[in-house]
XYZ file of C-alpha atoms in Angstrom:
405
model
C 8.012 -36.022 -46.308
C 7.360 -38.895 -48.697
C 10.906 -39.456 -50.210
C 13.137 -42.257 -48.678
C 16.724 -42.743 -48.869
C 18.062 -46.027 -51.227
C 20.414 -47.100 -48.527
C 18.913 -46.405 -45.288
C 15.109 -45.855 -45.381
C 15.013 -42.288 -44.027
C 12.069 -39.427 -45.037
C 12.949 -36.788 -46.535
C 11.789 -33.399 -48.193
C 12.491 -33.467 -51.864
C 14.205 -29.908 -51.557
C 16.402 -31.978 -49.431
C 18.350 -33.703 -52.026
C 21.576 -33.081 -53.452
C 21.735 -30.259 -55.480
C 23.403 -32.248 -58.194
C 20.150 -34.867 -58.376
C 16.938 -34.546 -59.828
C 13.737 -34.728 -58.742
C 12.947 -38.425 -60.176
C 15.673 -39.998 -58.558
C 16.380 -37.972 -55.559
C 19.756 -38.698 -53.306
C 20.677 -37.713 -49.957
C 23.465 -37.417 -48.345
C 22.725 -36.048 -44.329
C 21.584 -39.311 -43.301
C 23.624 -41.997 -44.138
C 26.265 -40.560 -46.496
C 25.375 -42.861 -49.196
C 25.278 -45.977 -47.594
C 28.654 -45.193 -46.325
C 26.894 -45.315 -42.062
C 25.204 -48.448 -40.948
C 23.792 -48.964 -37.638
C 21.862 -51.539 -36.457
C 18.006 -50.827 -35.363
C 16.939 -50.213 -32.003
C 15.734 -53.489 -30.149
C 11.747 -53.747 -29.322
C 10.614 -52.237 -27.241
C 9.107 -54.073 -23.940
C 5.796 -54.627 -24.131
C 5.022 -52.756 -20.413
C 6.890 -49.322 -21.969
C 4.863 -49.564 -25.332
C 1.563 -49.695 -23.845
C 2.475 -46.199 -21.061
C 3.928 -44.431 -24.608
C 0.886 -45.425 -26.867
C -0.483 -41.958 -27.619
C -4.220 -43.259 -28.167
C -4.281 -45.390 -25.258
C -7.624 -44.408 -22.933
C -5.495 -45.646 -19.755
C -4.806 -42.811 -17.207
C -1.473 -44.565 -16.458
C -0.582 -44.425 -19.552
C -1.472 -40.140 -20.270
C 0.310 -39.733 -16.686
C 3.470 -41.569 -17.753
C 3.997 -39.379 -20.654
C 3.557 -36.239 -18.889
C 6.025 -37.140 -16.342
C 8.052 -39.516 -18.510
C 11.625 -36.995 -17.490
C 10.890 -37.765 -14.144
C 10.659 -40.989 -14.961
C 13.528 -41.689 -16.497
C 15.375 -39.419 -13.728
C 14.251 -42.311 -11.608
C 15.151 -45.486 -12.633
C 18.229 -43.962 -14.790
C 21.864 -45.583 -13.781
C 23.906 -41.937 -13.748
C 22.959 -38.534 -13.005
C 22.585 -35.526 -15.234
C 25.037 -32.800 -14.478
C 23.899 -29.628 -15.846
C 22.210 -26.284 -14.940
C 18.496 -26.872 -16.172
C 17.428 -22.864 -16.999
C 13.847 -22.978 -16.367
C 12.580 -19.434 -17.318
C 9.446 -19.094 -19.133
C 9.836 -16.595 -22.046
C 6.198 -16.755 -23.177
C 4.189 -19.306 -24.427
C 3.995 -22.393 -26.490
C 5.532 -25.911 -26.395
C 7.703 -27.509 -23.276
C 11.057 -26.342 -24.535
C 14.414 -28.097 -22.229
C 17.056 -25.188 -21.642
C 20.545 -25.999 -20.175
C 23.215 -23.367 -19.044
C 26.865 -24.390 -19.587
C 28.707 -28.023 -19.745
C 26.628 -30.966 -19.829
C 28.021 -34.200 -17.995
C 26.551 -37.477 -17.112
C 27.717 -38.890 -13.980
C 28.023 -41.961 -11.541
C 28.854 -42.590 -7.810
C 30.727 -45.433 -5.993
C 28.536 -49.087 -5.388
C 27.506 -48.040 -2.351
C 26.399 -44.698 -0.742
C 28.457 -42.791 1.624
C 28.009 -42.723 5.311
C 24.602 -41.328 6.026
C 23.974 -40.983 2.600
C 20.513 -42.500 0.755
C 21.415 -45.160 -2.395
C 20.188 -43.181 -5.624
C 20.917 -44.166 -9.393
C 23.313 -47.179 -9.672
C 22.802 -48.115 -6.075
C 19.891 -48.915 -6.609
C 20.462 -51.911 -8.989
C 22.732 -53.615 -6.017
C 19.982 -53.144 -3.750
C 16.743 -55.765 -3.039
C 14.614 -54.789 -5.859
C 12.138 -54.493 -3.172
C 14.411 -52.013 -0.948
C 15.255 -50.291 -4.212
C 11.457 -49.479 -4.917
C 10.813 -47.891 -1.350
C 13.895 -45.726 -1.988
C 12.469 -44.459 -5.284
C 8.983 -44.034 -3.747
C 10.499 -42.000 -1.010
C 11.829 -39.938 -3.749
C 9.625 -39.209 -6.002
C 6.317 -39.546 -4.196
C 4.021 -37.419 -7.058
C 4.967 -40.833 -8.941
C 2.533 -43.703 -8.986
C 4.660 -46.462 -7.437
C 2.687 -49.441 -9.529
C 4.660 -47.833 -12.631
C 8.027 -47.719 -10.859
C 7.977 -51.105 -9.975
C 6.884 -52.428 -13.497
C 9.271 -50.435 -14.935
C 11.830 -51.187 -12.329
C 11.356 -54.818 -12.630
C 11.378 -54.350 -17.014
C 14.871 -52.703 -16.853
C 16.034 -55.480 -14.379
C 14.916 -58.271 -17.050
C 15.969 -56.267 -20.083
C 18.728 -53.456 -19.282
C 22.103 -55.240 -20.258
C 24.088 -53.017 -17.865
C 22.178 -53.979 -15.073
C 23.427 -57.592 -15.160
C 26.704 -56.119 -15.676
C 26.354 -53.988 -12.368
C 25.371 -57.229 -10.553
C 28.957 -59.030 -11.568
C 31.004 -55.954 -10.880
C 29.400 -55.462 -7.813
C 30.099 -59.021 -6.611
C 33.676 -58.563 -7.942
C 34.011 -55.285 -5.258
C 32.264 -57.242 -2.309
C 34.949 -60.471 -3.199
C 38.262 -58.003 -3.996
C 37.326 -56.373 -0.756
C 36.554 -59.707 1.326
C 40.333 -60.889 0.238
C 41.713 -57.288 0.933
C 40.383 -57.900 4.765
C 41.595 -61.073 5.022
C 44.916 -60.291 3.532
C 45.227 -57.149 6.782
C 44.449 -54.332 4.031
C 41.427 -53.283 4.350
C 42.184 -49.769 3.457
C 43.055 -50.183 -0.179
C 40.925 -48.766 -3.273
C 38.554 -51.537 -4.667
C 37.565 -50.380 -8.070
C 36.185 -52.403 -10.710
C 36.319 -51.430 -14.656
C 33.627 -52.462 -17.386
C 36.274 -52.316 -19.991
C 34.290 -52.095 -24.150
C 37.017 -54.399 -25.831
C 37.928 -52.860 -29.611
C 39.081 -55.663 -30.996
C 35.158 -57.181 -31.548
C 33.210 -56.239 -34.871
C 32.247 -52.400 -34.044
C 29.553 -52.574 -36.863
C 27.268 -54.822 -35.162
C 27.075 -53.465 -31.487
C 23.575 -53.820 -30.622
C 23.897 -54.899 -26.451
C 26.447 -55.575 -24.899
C 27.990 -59.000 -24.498
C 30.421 -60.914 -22.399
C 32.821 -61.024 -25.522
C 32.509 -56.915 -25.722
C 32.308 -55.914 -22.280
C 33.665 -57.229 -18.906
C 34.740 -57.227 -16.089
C 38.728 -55.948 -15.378
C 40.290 -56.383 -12.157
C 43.214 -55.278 -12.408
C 42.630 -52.724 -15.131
C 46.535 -53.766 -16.818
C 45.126 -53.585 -20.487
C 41.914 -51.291 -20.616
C 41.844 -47.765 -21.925
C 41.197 -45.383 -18.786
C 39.842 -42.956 -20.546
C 36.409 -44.793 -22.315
C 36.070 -47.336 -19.046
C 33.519 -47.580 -17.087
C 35.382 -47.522 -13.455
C 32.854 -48.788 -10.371
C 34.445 -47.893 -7.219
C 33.294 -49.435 -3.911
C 32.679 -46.650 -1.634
C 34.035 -43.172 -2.137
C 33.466 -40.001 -0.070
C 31.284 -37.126 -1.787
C 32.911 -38.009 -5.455
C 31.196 -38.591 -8.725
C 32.774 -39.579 -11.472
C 31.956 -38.155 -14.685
C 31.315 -40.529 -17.699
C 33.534 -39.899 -21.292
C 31.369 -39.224 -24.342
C 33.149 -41.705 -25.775
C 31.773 -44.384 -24.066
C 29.080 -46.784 -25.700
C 26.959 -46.653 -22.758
C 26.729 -42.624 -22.279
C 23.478 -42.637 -23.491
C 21.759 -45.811 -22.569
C 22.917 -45.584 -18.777
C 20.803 -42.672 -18.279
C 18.279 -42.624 -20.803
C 16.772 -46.153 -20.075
C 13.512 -45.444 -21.105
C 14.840 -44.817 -24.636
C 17.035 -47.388 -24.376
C 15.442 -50.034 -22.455
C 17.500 -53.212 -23.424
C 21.009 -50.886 -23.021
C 21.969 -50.862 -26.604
C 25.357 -49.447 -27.177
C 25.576 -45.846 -28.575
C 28.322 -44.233 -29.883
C 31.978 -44.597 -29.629
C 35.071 -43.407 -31.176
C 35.636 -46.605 -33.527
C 31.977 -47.179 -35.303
C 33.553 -47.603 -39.063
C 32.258 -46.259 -41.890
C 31.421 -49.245 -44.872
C 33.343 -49.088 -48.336
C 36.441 -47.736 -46.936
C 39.718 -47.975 -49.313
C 42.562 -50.705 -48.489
C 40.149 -53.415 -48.074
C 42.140 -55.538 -50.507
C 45.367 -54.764 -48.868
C 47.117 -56.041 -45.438
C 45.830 -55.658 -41.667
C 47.733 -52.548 -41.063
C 46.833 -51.080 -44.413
C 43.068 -51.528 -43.839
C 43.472 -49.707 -40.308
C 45.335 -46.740 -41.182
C 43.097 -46.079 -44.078
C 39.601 -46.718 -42.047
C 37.597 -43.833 -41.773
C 34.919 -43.963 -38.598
C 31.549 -42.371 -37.920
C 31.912 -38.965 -36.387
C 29.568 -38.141 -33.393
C 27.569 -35.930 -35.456
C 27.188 -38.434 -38.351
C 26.022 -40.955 -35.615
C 23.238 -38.447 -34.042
C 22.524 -37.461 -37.172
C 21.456 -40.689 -38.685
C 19.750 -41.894 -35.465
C 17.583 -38.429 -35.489
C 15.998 -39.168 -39.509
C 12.665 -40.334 -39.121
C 12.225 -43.756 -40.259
C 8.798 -45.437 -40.901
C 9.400 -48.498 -38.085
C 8.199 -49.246 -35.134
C 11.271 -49.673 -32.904
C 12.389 -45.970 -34.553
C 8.505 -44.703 -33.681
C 9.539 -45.656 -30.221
C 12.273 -42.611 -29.856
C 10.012 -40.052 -31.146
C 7.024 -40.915 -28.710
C 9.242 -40.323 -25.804
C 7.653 -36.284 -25.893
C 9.495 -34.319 -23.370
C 12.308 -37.073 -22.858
C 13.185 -36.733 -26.203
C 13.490 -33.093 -26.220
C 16.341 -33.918 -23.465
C 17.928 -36.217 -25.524
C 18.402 -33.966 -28.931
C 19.968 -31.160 -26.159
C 22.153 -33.751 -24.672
C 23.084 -35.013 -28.070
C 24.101 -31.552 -29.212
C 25.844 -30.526 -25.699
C 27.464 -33.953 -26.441
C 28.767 -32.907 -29.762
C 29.718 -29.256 -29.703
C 32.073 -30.166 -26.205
C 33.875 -32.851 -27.795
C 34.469 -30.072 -30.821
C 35.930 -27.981 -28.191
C 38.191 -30.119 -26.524
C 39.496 -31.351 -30.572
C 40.343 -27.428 -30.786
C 42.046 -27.004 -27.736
C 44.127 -30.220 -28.309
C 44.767 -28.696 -32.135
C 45.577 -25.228 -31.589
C 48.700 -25.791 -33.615
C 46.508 -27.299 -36.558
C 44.507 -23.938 -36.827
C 47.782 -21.439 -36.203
C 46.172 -20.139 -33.081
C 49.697 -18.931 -31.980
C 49.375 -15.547 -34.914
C 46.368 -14.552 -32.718
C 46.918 -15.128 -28.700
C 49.366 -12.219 -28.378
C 52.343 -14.900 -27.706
C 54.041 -13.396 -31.534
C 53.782 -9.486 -30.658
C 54.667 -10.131 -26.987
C 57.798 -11.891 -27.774
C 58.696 -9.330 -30.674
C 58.868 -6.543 -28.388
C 62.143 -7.743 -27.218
C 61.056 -7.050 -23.257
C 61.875 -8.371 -19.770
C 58.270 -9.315 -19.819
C 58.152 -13.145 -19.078
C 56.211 -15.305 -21.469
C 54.861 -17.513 -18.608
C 52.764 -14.023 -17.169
C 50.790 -13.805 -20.639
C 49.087 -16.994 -19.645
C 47.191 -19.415 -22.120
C 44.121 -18.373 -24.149
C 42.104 -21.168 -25.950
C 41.607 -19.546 -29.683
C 38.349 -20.762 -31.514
C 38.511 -20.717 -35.179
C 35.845 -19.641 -37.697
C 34.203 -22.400 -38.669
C 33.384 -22.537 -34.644
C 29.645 -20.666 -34.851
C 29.231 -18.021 -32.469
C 33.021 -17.934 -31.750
C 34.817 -14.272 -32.101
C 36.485 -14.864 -35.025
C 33.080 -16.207 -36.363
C 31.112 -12.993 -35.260
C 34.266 -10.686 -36.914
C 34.143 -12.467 -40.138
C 30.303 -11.758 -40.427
C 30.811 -8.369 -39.279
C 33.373 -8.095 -42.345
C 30.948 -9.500 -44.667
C 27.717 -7.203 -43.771
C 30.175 -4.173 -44.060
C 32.007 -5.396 -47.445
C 31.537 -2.398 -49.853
C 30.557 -3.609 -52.869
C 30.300 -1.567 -56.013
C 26.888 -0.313 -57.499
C 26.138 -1.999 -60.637
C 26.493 0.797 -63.753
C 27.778 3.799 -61.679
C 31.389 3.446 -60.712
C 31.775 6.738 -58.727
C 28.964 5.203 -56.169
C 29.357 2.134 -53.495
C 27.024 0.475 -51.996
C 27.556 -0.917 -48.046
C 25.549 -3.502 -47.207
């Protein structure tokens, strides 16, 4: 790997180019389309997490910390990880993370239900002192020296966990009024609302102007806000992939200072109609797609705030499968909302059923979600290579003979 990108400073292979460049002036195109995707750089990295991740540090705090670095983050992390971990061994070799099925990421109320011990973002409302027994109590093959330097980093860095501070003061006032006022029962919820309106190309944290605080929530988009609820019983909430904080509220390790990740309106640069009117210039606005963003944030870059994202070992490994789980969902719930786009109605059975000209109500045939071919591993993906191994193609000189491959 000792070819970089023009536009974006990324390794590559030289078999990696385009197929239309040569090898003196090589161009790629899977990292940064040309120039086309900017992101800004990762922030430094805290000088207490670069010492545990230094790989040639002598420290046994610091070899420890890597080989439990999941744990961890599992810790200190602001919302869960919802997903079957498969943990069979097939083998040997490297640490390999396996998941079974859907992969969400997901948050409880402000404060615990009755009974109930604080974990993930109830800890941040909590004495930071309180908060580290609670973390001791639960993880107690941790060394508690690196929980509370790391505790006390994320406090001091982690943008969100200012943010949690005001919206939890927001609950404690909305529901101080609500008593006062003789209704004590109603829902207190509090929304950290990502405004759209700000310059989406430079997103690095997270700022008063780009997130706050909505009570009521009259002008935010339900779907990509983050919603804090006071107290609710037995309920998490699961986050939108949308949102900019998806990754940096649980992956705090790799993204100590809570930069923003990425979200559905992350524009591409050199778009057309950026001569032309307002309204012009946002219809024609192409934006990053998920996989563009992963993809350009996986290319290994020479720098020492990228370094930091590749020295997070088994963490890391967690992060690529969330990444992916993250992508191929959000693929699957474009397809189910386009089923009309891909003519999905000539294969469900809906066509033939009504053709038959029978009592047979077409509410009974139920829905079926129809995945198209470009969808790998769907059945229309398997049939179409099971057409292509059994083409019969004709033997080269003797026409009376065919070949099947």
């Amino acid at each position: 790997m000792t070819h970089k990108c023009t536009f974006c400073n990324a390794i590559h292979f030289i078999n990696e180019r385009e197929y239309n460049s040569s090898k003196l002036r090589p161009q790629f195109m899977k990292c940064c389309s040309r120039g086309r995707i900017q992101l800004p750089s990762f922030q430094a990295v805290p000088h207490v997490l670069a010492q545990l991740l230094h790989r040639n540090s002598a420290n046994p705090d610091a070899r420890h910390f890597r080989e439990n670095i999941q744990q961890y983050n599992h810790a200190l992390s602001f919302v869960s990880l919802g997903a079957k971990k498969d943990d069979r061994v097939e083998g040997g070799g490297v640490y390999s993370f396996r998941i079974q099925g859907a992969l969400h990421h997901r948050y409880g109320p402000a404060r615990p239900a009755e009974g109930k011990a604080p974990s993930y973002n109830q800890l941040y409302f909590l004495d930071p002192q309180v908060a580290k027994l609670e973390r001791e109590r639960r993880n107690p093959n941790l060394k508690p020296q690196i929980l509370w330097e790391l505790g006390e980093m994320l406090r001091e860095t982690h943008a969100y966990a200012n943010l949690y501070q005001h919206a939890f003061q927001v609950l404690q006032d909305q529901e101080r009024q609500n008593q006062e006022a003789g209704q004590p029962n109603e829902v207190v919820e509090v929304r950290l609302h990502f405004d759209p309106k700000t310059d989406q190309r430079r997103y690095n944290l997270p700022t008063a102007e780009e997130v706050a605080v909505v009570l009521p929530n009259t002008l935010s988009n339900k779907r990509r806000d983050f919603v804090v609820h006071n107290r609710t019983e037995g309920h998490l909430t699961i986050m939108s992939t949308g949102d900019p904080a998806y990754m940096s509220l649980h992956y705090v390790l790799i993204f100590p200072s809570g930069e923003h990740g990425w979200h559905y309106q992350i524009p591409k640069v050199g778009e057309a109609g950026e001569d032309g009117d307002q309204e012009q210039r946002r219809s024609s606005t192409q934006y990053v797609t998920e996989m563009e963003y992963y993809r350009y944030r996986l290319h290994f870059r020479d720098l020492p705030w990228v370094l930091h994202l590749f020295r997070c070992g088994r963490l890391f490994q967690q992060f690529i499968v969330d990444a992916w789980a993250s992508v191929e969902q959000d693929r699957l719930h474009w397809i189910e909302l386009n089923q009309k786009t891909i003519r999905a109605e000539l294969y469900n059975g809906l066509v033939d059923a009504a053709s038959r000209n029978d009592d047979r109500s077409l509410t009974d045939i139920g829905r079926r979600i129809i995945l198209p071919a470009t969808f790998v591993s769907s059945t229309r993906y398997m049939y179409q290579l099971y057409q292509d191994s059994m083409a019969i193609v004709r033997w080269a000189g003797r026409p009376d003979i065919f070949l099947t491959l």
